[in-house]
Amino acid sequence: MVDLNLLRLVPILAKEKNVTRAAQKANLSQSAFSHALNRLREQLKDEMFIRTRNGMEPTPYAAMMIPVIEGALSKLDTATRGPSHFDPARDAHTFYLGAVDYFEFMFMPVLTAKFKTAAPNVRLSVDILSETIKVERVEKGQLDAFIGVENVQHIPHYFNKHRLISDHFVAIASQDRTDLPDQLTLKHLVSEAQIHLPAVSSGADHIDGWLLSQHLYRPLATVVQSYAVGGRVAVATGYLMCVPFRIAQELANMLPLRIMALPEGAPSYDLLLLTHRLYDYQPAVQWLINELKTARI
């Protein structure tokens, strides 16, 4: 097998046409360069370079090899240089994310507005898919990250976990529901018909799990797939809906809804950014992680 360290000397000598200058360019002594050239001649069974009045000229075999060697060395240099730099102000890039509705509802307006000026060629593409599909796609490199919820889903150990935001649950209902107090009791939760938005696609839910730990259940009148739809249904029906507080504030700004506190001991809502250790070392993904973690919601 040919020593790759010897091959890198071929393009240098072809350009310099002089062993002394080529040795200086390669940071070798003249004798070391000449010795290396002789070793290469033996290994390839070709003279490689012949001394002429114009200097050291490559043989036809060496001339054929030079562009191949240069191309290979260029690829090796690129591969060993590490991940390429990412400039959000100039580079065009689409990030593919799997996410829960909370992220799309709360983060997307803020991030899109920021990227409009700070990263004009960067796009976010969000899929609201089942957790199993999201995890599989992140593992395959098809999604850059997965925004999930703490304590209601299994997170493989080979994912890096970044906490994005912590929220607490409240209840919303139509402003017409003046019969309800500002702070609900457990009795309200187990007797009032409610709108349900599962925290994850499996149906696991913070409120249901909390009530179940007390051997209690709540009556679910309907299931929706987004907070925006849930808010509209609450206005139309008078049903309760348990949502994170920041979501409730946004919905109450858009719809005639009132916000009520839940009983003491209600669970928190913790949003997590999950990235795979195989891919999240990349400069572009590192930039995205920082943008998500520092977003002001």
Coordinates of C-alpha atoms in Angstrom, one line a residue:
M1 CA 0.0 0.0 0.0
V2 CA 1.3 3.5 -0.9
D3 CA 2.1 5.8 2.0
L4 CA -0.3 8.7 1.7
N5 CA 2.3 11.1 3.3
L6 CA 4.4 10.5 0.2
L7 CA 1.7 11.2 -2.3
R8 CA 1.2 14.8 -0.9
L9 CA 4.7 15.6 -2.1
V10 CA 3.9 15.0 -5.7
P11 CA 1.8 18.1 -6.4
I12 CA 4.3 20.2 -4.5
L13 CA 7.3 19.0 -6.7
A14 CA 5.2 19.3 -9.9
K15 CA 4.6 23.0 -9.0
E16 CA 8.0 23.9 -7.8
K17 CA 10.0 21.8 -10.3
N18 CA 12.9 21.9 -7.9
V19 CA 13.7 19.5 -5.0
T20 CA 15.2 22.2 -2.8
R21 CA 12.2 24.6 -3.1
A22 CA 9.7 21.6 -2.9
A23 CA 11.4 20.4 0.3
Q24 CA 11.1 23.9 1.9
K25 CA 7.4 24.1 0.9
A26 CA 6.8 20.7 2.5
N27 CA 8.8 21.7 5.6
L28 CA 11.4 18.9 5.0
S29 CA 15.1 18.8 4.5
Q30 CA 16.3 18.3 1.0
S31 CA 17.7 14.9 1.8
A32 CA 14.4 13.8 3.5
F33 CA 12.5 15.0 0.5
S34 CA 14.8 13.1 -1.9
H35 CA 14.6 10.0 0.3
A36 CA 10.7 10.2 0.3
L37 CA 10.7 10.6 -3.5
N38 CA 12.8 7.5 -3.9
R39 CA 10.5 5.5 -1.7
L40 CA 7.5 6.6 -3.7
R41 CA 9.3 5.6 -7.0
E42 CA 9.9 2.1 -5.4
Q43 CA 6.3 1.7 -4.2
L44 CA 4.7 2.9 -7.5
K45 CA 7.4 1.4 -9.8
D46 CA 7.7 4.6 -11.8
E47 CA 10.3 7.3 -12.0
M48 CA 7.6 9.9 -11.2
F49 CA 9.9 12.9 -11.9
I50 CA 12.7 13.3 -14.4
R51 CA 15.3 16.1 -14.2
T52 CA 15.2 18.2 -17.4
R53 CA 16.6 21.6 -18.4
N54 CA 13.2 23.0 -17.3
G55 CA 13.5 21.4 -13.9
M56 CA 11.9 18.3 -12.4
E57 CA 9.1 17.2 -14.8
P58 CA 6.4 14.6 -14.0
T59 CA 6.3 11.4 -16.0
P60 CA 3.0 10.7 -17.8
Y61 CA 2.0 8.4 -15.0
A62 CA 2.7 11.1 -12.4
A63 CA 1.0 13.8 -14.5
M64 CA -2.1 11.6 -14.6
M65 CA -2.0 11.1 -10.8
I66 CA -1.6 14.8 -9.8
P67 CA -5.2 16.0 -10.2
V68 CA -6.4 12.8 -8.5
I69 CA -4.1 13.4 -5.5
E70 CA -5.0 17.1 -5.3
G71 CA -8.7 16.3 -5.3
A72 CA -8.3 13.6 -2.6
L73 CA -6.2 16.0 -0.5
S74 CA -8.8 18.7 -0.8
K75 CA -11.5 16.4 0.3
L76 CA -9.5 15.1 3.3
D77 CA -8.7 18.7 4.3
T78 CA -12.4 19.6 4.2
A79 CA -13.4 16.4 6.1
T80 CA -10.8 17.0 8.9
R81 CA -11.4 20.7 9.2
G82 CA -14.6 20.0 11.2
P83 CA -18.2 21.3 10.6
S84 CA -18.5 24.4 8.4
H85 CA -19.2 27.8 9.9
F86 CA -22.8 28.9 10.0
D87 CA -23.7 32.6 9.4
P88 CA -27.4 33.1 10.2
A89 CA -27.3 36.6 8.7
R90 CA -26.3 35.2 5.3
D91 CA -26.7 31.5 5.0
A92 CA -29.9 29.9 3.7
H93 CA -31.1 27.0 5.9
T94 CA -34.3 25.2 6.7
F95 CA -34.6 23.7 10.2
Y96 CA -37.1 20.8 10.5
L97 CA -38.6 20.4 14.0
G98 CA -41.1 18.0 15.6
A99 CA -43.1 19.9 18.2
V100 CA -46.1 20.0 20.5
D101 CA -48.8 22.6 20.0
Y102 CA -47.4 24.8 22.9
F103 CA -44.2 25.4 20.9
E104 CA -46.0 26.3 17.7
F105 CA -48.5 28.5 19.4
M106 CA -46.0 30.4 21.7
F107 CA -42.6 30.2 20.1
M108 CA -43.2 30.4 16.3
P109 CA -44.5 34.0 16.2
V110 CA -41.6 35.2 18.3
L111 CA -38.9 33.3 16.4
T112 CA -40.3 34.1 13.0
A113 CA -40.4 37.8 13.8
K114 CA -36.8 37.7 15.1
F115 CA -35.5 35.7 12.1
K116 CA -37.1 38.2 9.7
T117 CA -34.3 40.6 10.3
A118 CA -31.5 38.6 12.2
A119 CA -31.7 35.5 9.9
P120 CA -33.6 36.4 6.8
N121 CA -32.8 33.2 4.9
V122 CA -33.5 30.8 7.8
R123 CA -36.8 29.0 7.9
L124 CA -38.5 26.8 10.5
S125 CA -40.6 23.9 9.4
V126 CA -42.7 22.4 12.2
D127 CA -44.4 19.0 12.1
I128 CA -47.0 18.1 14.8
L129 CA -46.5 14.3 14.7
S130 CA -46.7 11.5 17.1
E131 CA -43.9 11.3 19.6
T132 CA -42.7 7.9 18.2
I133 CA -42.4 9.3 14.7
K134 CA -40.6 12.4 15.9
V135 CA -38.0 10.4 17.9
E136 CA -37.4 8.1 14.9
R137 CA -37.0 11.1 12.5
V138 CA -34.5 12.8 14.9
E139 CA -32.5 9.6 15.1
K140 CA -32.4 9.4 11.3
G141 CA -31.4 13.0 10.9
Q142 CA -34.6 13.9 9.2
L143 CA -35.6 16.3 12.1
D144 CA -33.1 18.7 13.6
A145 CA -34.8 18.7 17.0
F146 CA -37.9 17.6 18.9
I147 CA -39.7 19.9 21.3
G148 CA -41.6 17.7 23.8
V149 CA -43.0 17.7 27.3
E150 CA -41.4 16.6 30.5
N151 CA -42.8 13.6 32.5
V152 CA -45.4 12.4 30.0
Q153 CA -43.1 10.6 27.4
H154 CA -40.1 8.4 27.3
I155 CA -36.9 10.2 26.3
P156 CA -34.0 7.9 25.1
H157 CA -30.7 8.4 27.0
Y158 CA -28.8 9.3 23.8
F159 CA -30.8 12.5 23.4
N160 CA -29.5 15.8 24.8
K161 CA -32.1 17.5 26.8
H162 CA -32.5 21.3 27.1
R163 CA -35.2 22.9 29.2
L164 CA -37.0 25.6 27.3
I165 CA -39.7 26.9 29.5
S166 CA -41.7 26.1 32.6
D167 CA -45.4 27.0 33.0
H168 CA -48.3 26.2 35.3
F169 CA -51.8 25.0 34.5
V170 CA -55.0 27.1 34.8
A171 CA -58.5 26.7 33.5
I172 CA -60.2 28.9 30.9
A173 CA -64.0 29.2 30.2
S174 CA -66.3 31.6 28.5
Q175 CA -66.7 34.9 30.2
D176 CA -70.4 34.0 30.5
R177 CA -69.5 31.4 33.1
T178 CA -69.8 33.9 36.0
D179 CA -71.0 31.0 38.2
L180 CA -67.4 29.7 38.5
P181 CA -65.0 31.0 41.2
D182 CA -61.6 32.6 40.5
Q183 CA -60.0 29.4 41.9
L184 CA -61.6 26.1 41.0
T185 CA -61.8 23.2 43.4
L186 CA -61.3 19.5 42.8
K187 CA -65.1 19.2 42.8
H188 CA -65.3 21.5 39.8
L189 CA -62.7 19.5 37.9
V190 CA -64.5 16.2 38.4
S191 CA -68.0 17.6 37.7
E192 CA -67.6 20.2 34.9
A193 CA -67.5 19.1 31.3
Q194 CA -64.2 19.8 29.8
I195 CA -62.3 20.2 26.5
H196 CA -59.2 18.1 26.2
L197 CA -56.0 18.7 24.3
P198 CA -53.6 15.7 25.0
A199 CA -50.1 16.8 26.0
V200 CA -48.7 14.1 23.7
S201 CA -50.2 11.9 21.0
S202 CA -50.4 8.8 23.2
G203 CA -53.0 10.7 25.2
A204 CA -50.9 11.0 28.3
D205 CA -51.8 14.2 30.1
H206 CA -50.6 16.2 33.2
I207 CA -54.1 16.9 34.6
D208 CA -55.4 13.4 34.0
G209 CA -52.3 11.9 35.7
W210 CA -52.6 14.2 38.6
L211 CA -56.3 13.4 39.2
L212 CA -55.7 9.7 38.7
S213 CA -53.1 9.8 41.5
Q214 CA -56.0 10.8 43.7
H215 CA -58.3 8.2 42.1
L216 CA -60.3 11.0 40.4
Y217 CA -61.5 11.5 36.9
R218 CA -62.8 14.5 34.9
P219 CA -65.6 14.4 32.3
L220 CA -64.2 15.1 28.9
A221 CA -66.8 16.4 26.5
T222 CA -64.6 16.7 23.4
V223 CA -61.0 16.4 22.2
V224 CA -59.2 19.0 20.1
Q225 CA -55.9 19.2 18.4
S226 CA -54.9 22.8 19.1
Y227 CA -55.2 25.4 21.8
A228 CA -56.8 27.9 19.3
V229 CA -59.6 25.6 18.5
G230 CA -60.0 24.6 22.1
G231 CA -60.4 28.3 23.1
R232 CA -63.1 28.8 20.5
V233 CA -65.0 25.7 21.6
A234 CA -64.8 27.0 25.2
V235 CA -66.5 30.2 24.2
A236 CA -69.1 28.4 22.2
T237 CA -70.0 25.8 24.8
G238 CA -69.2 27.1 28.2
Y239 CA -67.0 24.0 28.8
L240 CA -63.8 24.3 30.9
M241 CA -60.3 23.7 29.4
C242 CA -57.1 23.3 31.4
V243 CA -54.2 24.9 29.6
P244 CA -50.8 26.3 30.5
F245 CA -51.0 29.9 31.9
R246 CA -49.1 31.6 29.0
I247 CA -51.5 29.9 26.5
A248 CA -54.5 31.1 28.6
Q249 CA -53.2 34.7 28.5
E250 CA -52.9 34.6 24.7
L251 CA -56.3 33.1 24.2
A252 CA -57.9 35.6 26.6
N253 CA -56.4 38.4 24.5
M254 CA -58.1 37.0 21.4
L255 CA -61.4 35.6 22.7
P256 CA -64.0 36.4 25.4
L257 CA -62.5 34.0 27.9
R258 CA -61.8 34.2 31.7
I259 CA -58.9 32.6 33.5
M260 CA -59.3 30.6 36.7
A261 CA -56.7 29.1 39.0
L262 CA -56.6 25.4 39.6
P263 CA -56.6 23.7 43.1
E264 CA -53.3 23.6 45.0
G265 CA -51.0 20.8 43.9
A266 CA -51.8 21.1 40.1
P267 CA -48.9 20.0 38.0
S268 CA -46.4 22.1 36.1
Y269 CA -45.9 22.1 32.3
D270 CA -42.2 21.9 31.3
L271 CA -41.2 22.2 27.7
L272 CA -38.0 20.4 26.6
L273 CA -35.8 20.7 23.5
L274 CA -34.5 17.3 22.5
T275 CA -31.5 16.9 20.1
H276 CA -29.6 13.8 19.1
R277 CA -25.9 13.5 20.0
L278 CA -25.1 12.3 16.5
Y279 CA -26.1 15.6 14.9
D280 CA -26.3 18.4 17.4
Y281 CA -22.6 19.3 17.3
Q282 CA -23.2 21.0 13.9
P283 CA -22.8 24.8 14.0
A284 CA -26.2 25.4 12.5
V285 CA -28.0 23.2 15.1
Q286 CA -26.0 24.7 17.9
W287 CA -27.1 28.2 16.7
L288 CA -30.7 27.0 16.7
I289 CA -30.4 25.5 20.2
N290 CA -29.2 28.8 21.5
E291 CA -32.0 30.7 19.7
L292 CA -34.6 28.5 21.2
K293 CA -33.2 28.6 24.7
T294 CA -32.9 32.4 24.7
A295 CA -36.3 33.2 23.0
R296 CA -38.3 35.6 25.1
I297 CA -41.8 34.2 25.5

